[in-house]
Amino acid sequence: MTEDVPVRIRPEIAALPPYRQGKQAGADAFKLSSNENPYEPLPAVVESLRRTVGVNRYPDATAARLRQRLGERFGVQPDEVHIGAGSVSILSQLMLAAAGPGDEVVYAWRSFEAYPGLVLIAGATPVEVPLTADARHDLDAMAAAVTERTRAVIVCSPNNPTGPIVTQAEFDTFLAKIPRDLLVVLDEAYAEFVTDPGAVDGLVKLGRDDHPNVVVLRTFSKAYGLAGLRVGYAIGHRRILDAARATAVPLSVTAQSEEAALASLDAEAELLARVRTIGERRDRLAAALRAQGWDIPVAQGNFVWLRTGAQTMDVAARFEEGGCIVRPFAGDGIRISVGEEESVDRVLRIAQTVVGGLAEGRAGGRLA
Ligand SMILES: *Cc1c(COP(=O)(O)O)cnc(C)c1O
């Protein structure tokens, strides 16, 4: 039963589904529903939180030290870096800055579940371009979907929740086709997990001088294991980032998150070794699932995608009964995060029991 809202709400907001987080796992279940990093924070990161005193004071509104550090790291000026309380916050700011009523925002679908809501909240209209049969962005179709009403395009590589990357060549071709004054947001939340050398890398290969319309989003939530602290960043043209800064809720990046991000950059070698371990675990998991008969798209993030179609909610319930909390998208598929080493066998055991009962074409689709 839906309850009436006691005040007048913008109709497009009232129609939005309430935010649903991945289920919290019971004590003996693996939580594989939110693409979190399974490792405990490094002692140095915990220590950085202890060092951060003065919670009676507001944080530095511009996170200047972290911007300076990331600027040095990526060879850009500090004002070409913008810090947000998670990169989702920055995406929200960019949508508010660029797109309003009557405007359109193009993105692939299925992709990150936050995209439609952020576009609608800005008052703009989502234009969803279906993924290809192998669950990749169809960048030709996305370029073709751009009209004079389009104010932004979001490209997600690797794509959450399906897993494949966009290649650098595909991205370059795409950029050449679209207007040079159209905002392109390249969401690289899982960039550190990518092992395909052909993948787009917004921070290494992209000539920002050639394409000042591209803003790259990265986050400390996934590879660096700081999801709970909320800190992400954007790199792009200072004037675009100024617009994002203008729409930001002030002071939402805490001193603790800035400090922990700096400590994580200090400990980067150790953290990226963990990321490599997760990447190997992902490859092992995907290969074992394929050997069971699952049709798993290329997995380049810290998750795999099961095409379960109409059986999605039933299959998700089987995983839950077996002690694995996964993320189902009703009618479509299930995203399973690469978690603790011990979670792999459990996922595989459950997957084996359901793969035989899948509707035709869901498993082993590549054989057709
Ligand atoms: C997790 C994720 C983000 C970032 O999340 P934050 O915690 O807000 O930094 C952004 N984009 C995609 C596609 C993600 O999966």
mmCIF file of C-alpha atoms and ligand atoms in Angstrom:
data_model
loop_
_atom_site.group_PDB
_atom_site.id
_atom_site.type_symbol
_atom_site.label_atom_id
_atom_site.label_comp_id
_atom_site.label_asym_id
_atom_site.label_seq_id
_atom_site.Cartn_x
_atom_site.Cartn_y
_atom_site.Cartn_z
ATOM 1 C CA MET A 1 0.000 0.000 0.000
ATOM 2 C CA THR A 2 1.412 3.400 -0.881
ATOM 3 C CA GLU A 3 0.855 6.168 1.563
ATOM 4 C CA ASP A 4 -0.115 9.629 0.306
ATOM 5 C CA VAL A 5 2.526 12.303 0.729
ATOM 6 C CA PRO A 6 1.146 14.896 3.196
ATOM 7 C CA VAL A 7 2.620 17.843 1.242
ATOM 8 C CA ARG A 8 2.967 18.700 -2.433
ATOM 9 C CA ILE A 9 6.022 17.061 -3.981
ATOM 10 C CA ARG A 10 7.279 17.491 -7.543
ATOM 11 C CA PRO A 11 5.459 14.691 -9.384
ATOM 12 C CA GLU A 12 8.630 13.318 -11.004
ATOM 13 C CA ILE A 13 10.179 13.028 -7.537
ATOM 14 C CA ALA A 14 7.103 11.451 -5.930
ATOM 15 C CA ALA A 15 7.189 8.807 -8.676
ATOM 16 C CA LEU A 16 10.768 7.742 -7.900
ATOM 17 C CA PRO A 17 11.233 4.408 -6.158
ATOM 18 C CA PRO A 18 12.659 4.859 -2.640
ATOM 19 C CA TYR A 19 16.397 4.048 -2.439
ATOM 20 C CA ARG A 20 17.000 0.390 -1.698
ATOM 21 C CA GLN A 21 20.430 -0.579 -0.518
ATOM 22 C CA GLY A 22 21.905 -4.031 -0.954
ATOM 23 C CA LYS A 23 20.633 -6.241 1.877
ATOM 24 C CA GLN A 24 22.672 -6.307 5.048
ATOM 25 C CA ALA A 25 24.222 -9.727 5.459
ATOM 26 C CA GLY A 26 23.587 -11.951 8.463
ATOM 27 C CA ALA A 27 26.559 -12.972 10.593
ATOM 28 C CA ASP A 28 27.473 -16.029 8.511
ATOM 29 C CA ALA A 29 26.437 -14.697 5.094
ATOM 30 C CA PHE A 30 28.746 -13.075 2.561
ATOM 31 C CA LYS A 31 27.582 -9.606 1.517
ATOM 32 C CA LEU A 32 28.189 -9.590 -2.221
ATOM 33 C CA SER A 33 25.537 -7.039 -3.142
ATOM 34 C CA SER A 34 27.261 -3.627 -3.146
ATOM 35 C CA ASN A 35 30.645 -4.145 -4.864
ATOM 36 C CA GLU A 36 32.426 -3.330 -1.642
ATOM 37 C CA ASN A 37 36.042 -4.191 -0.979
ATOM 38 C CA PRO A 38 36.175 -7.267 1.283
ATOM 39 C CA TYR A 39 39.459 -6.256 2.947
ATOM 40 C CA GLU A 40 39.599 -4.553 6.321
ATOM 41 C CA PRO A 41 41.031 -1.022 6.146
ATOM 42 C CA LEU A 42 44.824 -0.793 6.439
ATOM 43 C CA PRO A 43 46.121 0.150 9.907
ATOM 44 C CA ALA A 44 47.583 3.352 8.420
ATOM 45 C CA VAL A 45 44.139 4.373 7.170
ATOM 46 C CA VAL A 46 42.532 3.694 10.546
ATOM 47 C CA GLU A 47 45.369 5.643 12.159
ATOM 48 C CA SER A 48 44.687 8.608 9.859
ATOM 49 C CA LEU A 49 41.137 8.764 11.213
ATOM 50 C CA ARG A 50 42.395 8.779 14.768
ATOM 51 C CA ARG A 51 44.784 11.594 13.877
ATOM 52 C CA THR A 52 41.981 13.737 12.489
ATOM 53 C CA VAL A 53 40.885 15.773 15.457
ATOM 54 C CA GLY A 54 38.497 18.646 15.817
ATOM 55 C CA VAL A 55 35.097 17.342 14.788
ATOM 56 C CA ASN A 56 33.669 20.503 16.348
ATOM 57 C CA ARG A 57 35.206 22.358 13.373
ATOM 58 C CA TYR A 58 33.998 22.314 9.778
ATOM 59 C CA PRO A 59 36.265 20.623 7.252
ATOM 60 C CA ASP A 60 38.216 22.453 4.543
ATOM 61 C CA ALA A 61 35.409 23.178 2.090
ATOM 62 C CA THR A 62 37.597 22.576 -0.940
ATOM 63 C CA ALA A 63 39.586 19.534 0.255
ATOM 64 C CA ALA A 64 42.649 21.416 -0.970
ATOM 65 C CA ARG A 65 45.266 18.923 0.200
ATOM 66 C CA LEU A 66 43.598 16.016 -1.548
ATOM 67 C CA ARG A 67 43.071 18.064 -4.715
ATOM 68 C CA GLN A 68 46.718 19.078 -4.679
ATOM 69 C CA ARG A 69 47.796 15.478 -4.216
ATOM 70 C CA LEU A 70 45.555 14.088 -6.967
ATOM 71 C CA GLY A 71 46.569 16.949 -9.245
ATOM 72 C CA GLU A 72 50.247 15.999 -8.852
ATOM 73 C CA ARG A 73 49.384 12.375 -9.321
ATOM 74 C CA PHE A 74 47.538 12.916 -12.605
ATOM 75 C CA GLY A 75 49.448 15.916 -13.938
ATOM 76 C CA VAL A 76 46.637 18.464 -13.664
ATOM 77 C CA GLN A 77 46.121 21.659 -11.691
ATOM 78 C CA PRO A 78 44.342 21.452 -8.317
ATOM 79 C CA ASP A 79 41.323 23.324 -9.716
ATOM 80 C CA GLU A 80 40.990 20.641 -12.386
ATOM 81 C CA VAL A 81 40.208 18.238 -9.526
ATOM 82 C CA HIS A 82 36.959 18.234 -7.579
ATOM 83 C CA ILE A 83 36.264 16.142 -4.471
ATOM 84 C CA GLY A 84 32.801 14.909 -3.532
ATOM 85 C CA ALA A 85 31.166 12.818 -0.838
ATOM 86 C CA GLY A 86 31.396 9.829 -3.164
ATOM 87 C CA SER A 87 31.596 10.183 -6.918
ATOM 88 C CA VAL A 88 27.814 9.777 -7.023
ATOM 89 C CA SER A 89 27.591 13.198 -5.349
ATOM 90 C CA ILE A 90 29.684 14.693 -8.119
ATOM 91 C CA LEU A 91 27.548 13.045 -10.773
ATOM 92 C CA SER A 92 24.488 14.560 -9.111
ATOM 93 C CA GLN A 93 26.162 17.993 -9.119
ATOM 94 C CA LEU A 94 27.031 17.686 -12.807
ATOM 95 C CA MET A 95 23.469 16.703 -13.704
ATOM 96 C CA LEU A 96 22.073 19.668 -11.753
ATOM 97 C CA ALA A 97 24.596 21.960 -13.399
ATOM 98 C CA ALA A 98 24.091 20.780 -16.974
ATOM 99 C CA ALA A 99 20.563 19.476 -17.418
ATOM 100 C CA GLY A 100 17.152 20.819 -16.464
ATOM 101 C CA PRO A 101 13.522 20.488 -17.593
ATOM 102 C CA GLY A 102 13.295 19.815 -21.325
ATOM 103 C CA ASP A 103 16.891 18.610 -21.512
ATOM 104 C CA GLU A 104 18.006 15.047 -22.118
ATOM 105 C CA VAL A 105 20.785 12.918 -20.679
ATOM 106 C CA VAL A 106 21.910 9.873 -22.632
ATOM 107 C CA TYR A 107 23.359 6.777 -20.965
ATOM 108 C CA ALA A 108 23.519 3.042 -21.612
ATOM 109 C CA TRP A 109 20.999 0.689 -20.052
ATOM 110 C CA ARG A 110 21.307 -1.421 -18.088
ATOM 111 C CA SER A 111 23.956 0.528 -16.256
ATOM 112 C CA PHE A 112 24.451 2.067 -12.810
ATOM 113 C CA GLU A 113 21.095 2.215 -11.046
ATOM 114 C CA ALA A 114 21.748 5.751 -9.747
ATOM 115 C CA TYR A 115 21.713 7.293 -13.237
ATOM 116 C CA PRO A 116 17.964 7.525 -13.911
ATOM 117 C CA GLY A 117 17.217 9.022 -10.496
ATOM 118 C CA LEU A 118 19.950 11.660 -10.701
ATOM 119 C CA VAL A 119 18.751 12.760 -14.141
ATOM 120 C CA LEU A 120 15.102 12.920 -13.019
ATOM 121 C CA ILE A 121 15.994 14.819 -9.859
ATOM 122 C CA ALA A 122 17.702 17.442 -12.020
ATOM 123 C CA GLY A 123 14.367 17.738 -13.849
ATOM 124 C CA ALA A 124 15.783 16.356 -17.095
ATOM 125 C CA THR A 125 14.711 13.376 -19.203
ATOM 126 C CA PRO A 126 16.715 10.137 -19.256
ATOM 127 C CA VAL A 127 17.424 8.638 -22.687
ATOM 128 C CA GLU A 128 18.439 5.022 -22.183
ATOM 129 C CA VAL A 129 20.296 3.273 -24.996
ATOM 130 C CA PRO A 130 20.193 -0.541 -24.758
ATOM 131 C CA LEU A 131 23.434 -2.431 -24.281
ATOM 132 C CA THR A 132 24.604 -4.739 -27.059
ATOM 133 C CA ALA A 133 23.887 -8.492 -26.875
ATOM 134 C CA ASP A 134 27.215 -8.989 -25.124
ATOM 135 C CA ALA A 135 26.288 -6.411 -22.446
ATOM 136 C CA ARG A 136 28.574 -3.644 -23.747
ATOM 137 C CA HIS A 137 27.876 0.038 -24.410
ATOM 138 C CA ASP A 138 26.537 0.612 -27.925
ATOM 139 C CA LEU A 139 28.409 3.853 -28.454
ATOM 140 C CA ASP A 140 27.245 4.234 -32.059
ATOM 141 C CA ALA A 141 23.641 4.102 -30.906
ATOM 142 C CA MET A 142 24.455 6.457 -28.036
ATOM 143 C CA ALA A 143 25.986 8.995 -30.441
ATOM 144 C CA ALA A 144 22.909 8.618 -32.648
ATOM 145 C CA ALA A 145 20.668 9.323 -29.630
ATOM 146 C CA VAL A 146 22.259 12.750 -29.126
ATOM 147 C CA THR A 147 19.948 15.588 -30.198
ATOM 148 C CA GLU A 148 19.996 19.352 -29.728
ATOM 149 C CA ARG A 149 18.233 18.725 -26.415
ATOM 150 C CA THR A 150 21.041 16.507 -25.056
ATOM 151 C CA ARG A 151 23.043 18.146 -22.275
ATOM 152 C CA ALA A 152 25.134 15.214 -21.060
ATOM 153 C CA VAL A 153 26.152 11.663 -21.918
ATOM 154 C CA ILE A 154 27.254 9.248 -19.208
ATOM 155 C CA VAL A 155 29.646 6.444 -20.174
ATOM 156 C CA CYS A 156 30.336 3.782 -17.540
ATOM 157 C CA SER A 157 33.497 1.697 -17.970
ATOM 158 C CA PRO A 158 33.611 -1.020 -16.738
ATOM 159 C CA ASN A 159 29.844 -1.063 -16.870
ATOM 160 C CA ASN A 160 28.070 -1.652 -13.570
ATOM 161 C CA PRO A 161 26.372 -4.154 -13.334
ATOM 162 C CA THR A 162 27.297 -6.116 -16.482
ATOM 163 C CA GLY A 163 31.118 -5.853 -16.394
ATOM 164 C CA PRO A 164 32.536 -5.055 -19.871
ATOM 165 C CA ILE A 165 34.746 -2.025 -20.555
ATOM 166 C CA VAL A 166 34.557 0.574 -23.296
ATOM 167 C CA THR A 167 37.762 0.506 -25.347
ATOM 168 C CA GLN A 168 39.891 3.598 -25.858
ATOM 169 C CA ALA A 169 39.340 3.290 -29.615
ATOM 170 C CA GLU A 170 35.555 3.123 -29.185
ATOM 171 C CA PHE A 171 35.607 6.104 -26.867
ATOM 172 C CA ASP A 172 37.767 8.177 -29.245
ATOM 173 C CA THR A 173 35.453 7.352 -32.158
ATOM 174 C CA PHE A 174 32.471 8.308 -30.027
ATOM 175 C CA LEU A 175 33.997 11.649 -29.008
ATOM 176 C CA ALA A 176 34.739 12.475 -32.628
ATOM 177 C CA LYS A 177 31.056 12.030 -33.497
ATOM 178 C CA ILE A 178 29.422 14.169 -30.859
ATOM 179 C CA PRO A 179 29.356 17.952 -30.426
ATOM 180 C CA ARG A 180 32.466 19.309 -28.728
ATOM 181 C CA ASP A 181 30.340 21.340 -26.325
ATOM 182 C CA LEU A 182 28.402 18.331 -24.995
ATOM 183 C CA LEU A 183 29.330 17.186 -21.492
ATOM 184 C CA VAL A 184 30.609 13.598 -21.434
ATOM 185 C CA VAL A 185 30.924 12.024 -17.996
ATOM 186 C CA LEU A 186 33.221 9.010 -18.011
ATOM 187 C CA ASP A 187 32.364 7.047 -14.870
ATOM 188 C CA GLU A 188 35.389 4.933 -14.002
ATOM 189 C CA ALA A 189 34.390 3.757 -10.531
ATOM 190 C CA TYR A 190 36.075 0.392 -11.176
ATOM 191 C CA ALA A 191 39.068 1.580 -13.235
ATOM 192 C CA GLU A 192 41.647 0.087 -10.861
ATOM 193 C CA PHE A 193 40.261 -3.428 -11.405
ATOM 194 C CA VAL A 194 40.613 -3.289 -15.195
ATOM 195 C CA THR A 195 43.176 -5.638 -16.716
ATOM 196 C CA ASP A 196 42.292 -5.209 -20.413
ATOM 197 C CA PRO A 197 45.031 -2.991 -21.882
ATOM 198 C CA GLY A 198 42.639 -1.755 -24.569
ATOM 199 C CA ALA A 199 40.275 -0.187 -22.039
ATOM 200 C CA VAL A 200 39.585 3.527 -22.002
ATOM 201 C CA ASP A 201 41.561 5.302 -19.295
ATOM 202 C CA GLY A 202 40.293 8.806 -18.787
ATOM 203 C CA LEU A 203 43.292 9.854 -16.744
ATOM 204 C CA VAL A 204 46.182 8.463 -18.729
ATOM 205 C CA LYS A 205 45.473 8.553 -22.409
ATOM 206 C CA LEU A 206 42.850 11.230 -22.755
ATOM 207 C CA GLY A 207 44.147 14.515 -24.113
ATOM 208 C CA ARG A 208 42.162 16.942 -22.024
ATOM 209 C CA ASP A 209 43.177 19.735 -24.359
ATOM 210 C CA ASP A 210 41.493 17.946 -27.249
ATOM 211 C CA HIS A 211 38.347 17.143 -25.313
ATOM 212 C CA PRO A 212 37.648 19.693 -22.592
ATOM 213 C CA ASN A 213 34.046 18.416 -22.551
ATOM 214 C CA VAL A 214 35.043 15.134 -20.823
ATOM 215 C CA VAL A 215 34.883 14.816 -17.042
ATOM 216 C CA VAL A 216 36.301 11.657 -15.480
ATOM 217 C CA LEU A 217 34.850 10.290 -12.234
ATOM 218 C CA ARG A 218 36.797 8.042 -9.887
ATOM 219 C CA THR A 219 36.155 6.925 -6.334
ATOM 220 C CA PHE A 220 37.920 5.736 -3.190
ATOM 221 C CA SER A 221 34.900 3.508 -2.422
ATOM 222 C CA LYS A 222 35.750 0.386 -4.383
ATOM 223 C CA ALA A 223 39.450 -0.291 -5.034
ATOM 224 C CA TYR A 224 40.618 1.732 -2.015
ATOM 225 C CA GLY A 225 38.015 0.273 0.323
ATOM 226 C CA LEU A 226 36.634 3.546 1.704
ATOM 227 C CA ALA A 227 32.957 3.104 0.733
ATOM 228 C CA GLY A 228 31.810 3.968 4.228
ATOM 229 C CA LEU A 229 33.691 7.260 4.322
ATOM 230 C CA ARG A 230 32.211 8.691 1.106
ATOM 231 C CA VAL A 231 34.948 10.211 -0.997
ATOM 232 C CA GLY A 232 35.300 10.369 -4.753
ATOM 233 C CA TYR A 233 36.755 12.779 -7.275
ATOM 234 C CA ALA A 234 36.350 14.266 -10.712
ATOM 235 C CA ILE A 235 39.048 15.419 -13.094
ATOM 236 C CA GLY A 236 38.133 17.790 -15.878
ATOM 237 C CA HIS A 237 38.008 21.353 -17.119
ATOM 238 C CA ARG A 238 38.087 23.823 -14.227
ATOM 239 C CA ARG A 239 35.034 25.737 -15.509
ATOM 240 C CA ILE A 240 32.928 22.565 -15.696
ATOM 241 C CA LEU A 241 34.061 21.602 -12.215
ATOM 242 C CA ASP A 242 33.257 25.129 -11.007
ATOM 243 C CA ALA A 243 29.691 24.496 -12.134
ATOM 244 C CA ALA A 244 29.642 21.226 -10.168
ATOM 245 C CA ARG A 245 31.103 23.013 -7.143
ATOM 246 C CA ALA A 246 28.335 25.602 -7.445
ATOM 247 C CA THR A 247 25.587 22.982 -7.152
ATOM 248 C CA ALA A 248 27.292 20.994 -4.369
ATOM 249 C CA VAL A 249 25.929 20.808 -0.855
ATOM 250 C CA PRO A 250 28.686 22.737 0.932
ATOM 251 C CA LEU A 251 31.072 20.995 3.323
ATOM 252 C CA SER A 252 29.875 17.454 2.691
ATOM 253 C CA VAL A 253 33.386 16.019 2.339
ATOM 254 C CA THR A 254 34.595 15.502 5.901
ATOM 255 C CA ALA A 255 38.123 15.994 7.196
ATOM 256 C CA GLN A 256 38.142 12.285 8.019
ATOM 257 C CA SER A 257 37.385 11.243 4.465
ATOM 258 C CA GLU A 258 40.002 13.603 3.065
ATOM 259 C CA GLU A 259 42.595 12.317 5.536
ATOM 260 C CA ALA A 260 41.773 8.670 4.826
ATOM 261 C CA ALA A 261 41.984 9.277 1.078
ATOM 262 C CA LEU A 262 45.432 10.852 1.518
ATOM 263 C CA ALA A 263 46.538 7.930 3.698
ATOM 264 C CA SER A 264 45.255 5.541 1.025
ATOM 265 C CA LEU A 265 47.313 7.280 -1.642
ATOM 266 C CA ASP A 266 50.345 6.892 0.647
ATOM 267 C CA ALA A 267 49.567 3.173 0.895
ATOM 268 C CA GLU A 268 48.610 2.806 -2.725
ATOM 269 C CA ALA A 269 51.072 0.020 -3.603
ATOM 270 C CA GLU A 270 49.651 -2.179 -0.873
ATOM 271 C CA LEU A 271 46.057 -1.360 -1.787
ATOM 272 C CA LEU A 272 46.605 -2.012 -5.481
ATOM 273 C CA ALA A 273 48.166 -5.394 -4.642
ATOM 274 C CA ARG A 274 44.834 -6.234 -2.987
ATOM 275 C CA VAL A 275 43.033 -5.002 -6.092
ATOM 276 C CA ARG A 276 45.119 -7.389 -8.221
ATOM 277 C CA THR A 277 44.173 -10.253 -5.916
ATOM 278 C CA ILE A 278 40.499 -9.374 -6.295
ATOM 279 C CA GLY A 279 40.958 -9.169 -10.076
ATOM 280 C CA GLU A 280 42.475 -12.661 -10.171
ATOM 281 C CA ARG A 281 39.681 -13.954 -7.959
ATOM 282 C CA ARG A 282 37.162 -12.373 -10.350
ATOM 283 C CA ASP A 283 38.746 -14.063 -13.352
ATOM 284 C CA ARG A 284 38.725 -17.408 -11.546
ATOM 285 C CA LEU A 285 35.083 -16.954 -10.517
ATOM 286 C CA ALA A 286 33.974 -15.951 -14.020
ATOM 287 C CA ALA A 287 35.855 -18.852 -15.628
ATOM 288 C CA ALA A 288 34.358 -21.371 -13.181
ATOM 289 C CA LEU A 289 30.847 -20.006 -13.764
ATOM 290 C CA ARG A 290 31.331 -20.282 -17.542
ATOM 291 C CA ALA A 291 32.522 -23.851 -17.067
ATOM 292 C CA GLN A 292 29.223 -24.538 -15.272
ATOM 293 C CA GLY A 293 27.399 -23.252 -18.357
ATOM 294 C CA TRP A 294 26.665 -19.663 -17.377
ATOM 295 C CA ASP A 295 26.815 -16.992 -20.064
ATOM 296 C CA ILE A 296 28.932 -14.434 -18.185
ATOM 297 C CA PRO A 297 29.794 -11.167 -19.974
ATOM 298 C CA VAL A 298 33.418 -10.007 -19.842
ATOM 299 C CA ALA A 299 33.998 -9.051 -16.199
ATOM 300 C CA GLN A 300 36.432 -6.158 -15.671
ATOM 301 C CA GLY A 301 35.115 -4.697 -12.411
ATOM 302 C CA ASN A 302 34.966 -6.399 -9.011
ATOM 303 C CA PHE A 303 31.732 -8.214 -9.869
ATOM 304 C CA VAL A 304 30.186 -10.727 -12.274
ATOM 305 C CA TRP A 305 26.802 -10.621 -14.007
ATOM 306 C CA LEU A 306 24.451 -13.587 -14.231
ATOM 307 C CA ARG A 307 21.772 -13.419 -16.902
ATOM 308 C CA THR A 308 18.822 -14.865 -15.038
ATOM 309 C CA GLY A 309 15.952 -13.097 -16.835
ATOM 310 C CA ALA A 310 12.486 -13.836 -15.507
ATOM 311 C CA GLN A 311 13.966 -16.189 -12.907
ATOM 312 C CA THR A 312 16.078 -13.468 -11.299
ATOM 313 C CA MET A 313 14.225 -13.108 -8.007
ATOM 314 C CA ASP A 314 13.987 -16.885 -7.525
ATOM 315 C CA VAL A 315 17.681 -17.366 -8.197
ATOM 316 C CA ALA A 316 18.585 -14.469 -5.871
ATOM 317 C CA ALA A 317 16.530 -16.142 -3.141
ATOM 318 C CA ARG A 318 18.515 -19.351 -3.654
ATOM 319 C CA PHE A 319 21.775 -17.428 -3.198
ATOM 320 C CA GLU A 320 20.414 -15.807 -0.071
ATOM 321 C CA GLU A 321 19.296 -19.126 1.399
ATOM 322 C CA GLY A 322 22.790 -20.399 0.691
ATOM 323 C CA GLY A 323 24.398 -17.511 2.585
ATOM 324 C CA CYS A 324 25.284 -15.118 -0.238
ATOM 325 C CA ILE A 325 23.551 -11.751 -0.428
ATOM 326 C CA VAL A 326 23.595 -10.737 -4.108
ATOM 327 C CA ARG A 327 22.075 -7.830 -6.038
ATOM 328 C CA PRO A 328 19.131 -8.863 -8.230
ATOM 329 C CA PHE A 329 17.660 -6.640 -10.937
ATOM 330 C CA ALA A 330 14.179 -8.093 -11.408
ATOM 331 C CA GLY A 331 13.530 -9.543 -14.836
ATOM 332 C CA ASP A 332 17.106 -9.055 -15.927
ATOM 333 C CA GLY A 333 20.037 -10.451 -13.979
ATOM 334 C CA ILE A 334 22.059 -10.747 -10.809
ATOM 335 C CA ARG A 335 25.248 -8.911 -9.934
ATOM 336 C CA ILE A 336 27.604 -10.727 -7.584
ATOM 337 C CA SER A 337 30.518 -8.836 -6.062
ATOM 338 C CA VAL A 338 33.896 -10.509 -5.786
ATOM 339 C CA GLY A 339 34.235 -10.820 -2.042
ATOM 340 C CA GLU A 340 36.303 -12.815 0.410
ATOM 341 C CA GLU A 341 38.256 -15.788 -0.977
ATOM 342 C CA GLU A 342 35.957 -18.143 0.980
ATOM 343 C CA SER A 343 32.915 -16.654 -0.741
ATOM 344 C CA VAL A 344 34.020 -17.960 -4.153
ATOM 345 C CA ASP A 345 33.359 -21.640 -3.423
ATOM 346 C CA ARG A 346 30.034 -20.832 -1.840
ATOM 347 C CA VAL A 347 28.921 -18.771 -4.841
ATOM 348 C CA LEU A 348 30.013 -21.552 -7.192
ATOM 349 C CA ARG A 349 28.243 -24.236 -5.183
ATOM 350 C CA ILE A 350 24.941 -22.360 -5.305
ATOM 351 C CA ALA A 351 25.392 -21.354 -8.953
ATOM 352 C CA GLN A 352 25.908 -24.990 -9.879
ATOM 353 C CA THR A 353 22.597 -25.966 -8.295
ATOM 354 C CA VAL A 354 20.612 -23.387 -10.291
ATOM 355 C CA VAL A 355 22.298 -23.298 -13.692
ATOM 356 C CA GLY A 356 20.553 -26.458 -14.927
ATOM 357 C CA GLY A 357 17.118 -24.999 -14.206
ATOM 358 C CA LEU A 358 17.586 -21.826 -16.215
ATOM 359 C CA ALA A 359 15.383 -21.034 -19.168
ATOM 360 C CA GLU A 360 16.931 -21.755 -22.530
ATOM 361 C CA GLY A 361 19.391 -19.159 -23.752
ATOM 362 C CA ARG A 362 20.309 -17.917 -20.286
ATOM 363 C CA ALA A 363 23.179 -20.270 -19.767
ATOM 364 C CA GLY A 364 25.546 -21.323 -22.515
ATOM 365 C CA GLY A 365 24.009 -18.719 -24.800
ATOM 366 C CA ARG A 366 27.307 -18.449 -26.644
ATOM 367 C CA LEU A 367 26.863 -21.974 -27.971
ATOM 368 C CA ALA A 368 23.954 -20.900 -30.141
HETATM 369 C C1 LIG B 1 30.060 2.557 -6.815
HETATM 370 C C2 LIG B 1 29.883 3.390 -8.043
HETATM 371 C C3 LIG B 1 30.120 4.763 -8.040
HETATM 372 C C4 LIG B 1 30.651 5.546 -6.892
HETATM 373 O O1 LIG B 1 30.186 5.420 -5.697
HETATM 374 P P1 LIG B 1 30.632 6.428 -4.541
HETATM 375 O O2 LIG B 1 30.696 5.539 -3.370
HETATM 376 O O3 LIG B 1 29.575 7.457 -4.493
HETATM 377 O O4 LIG B 1 31.950 7.023 -4.915
HETATM 378 C C5 LIG B 1 29.986 5.483 -9.199
HETATM 379 N N1 LIG B 1 29.632 4.880 -10.330
HETATM 380 C C6 LIG B 1 29.407 3.582 -10.395
HETATM 381 C C7 LIG B 1 29.069 2.970 -11.689
HETATM 382 C C8 LIG B 1 29.512 2.789 -9.256
HETATM 383 O O5 LIG B 1 29.254 1.485 -9.331
#
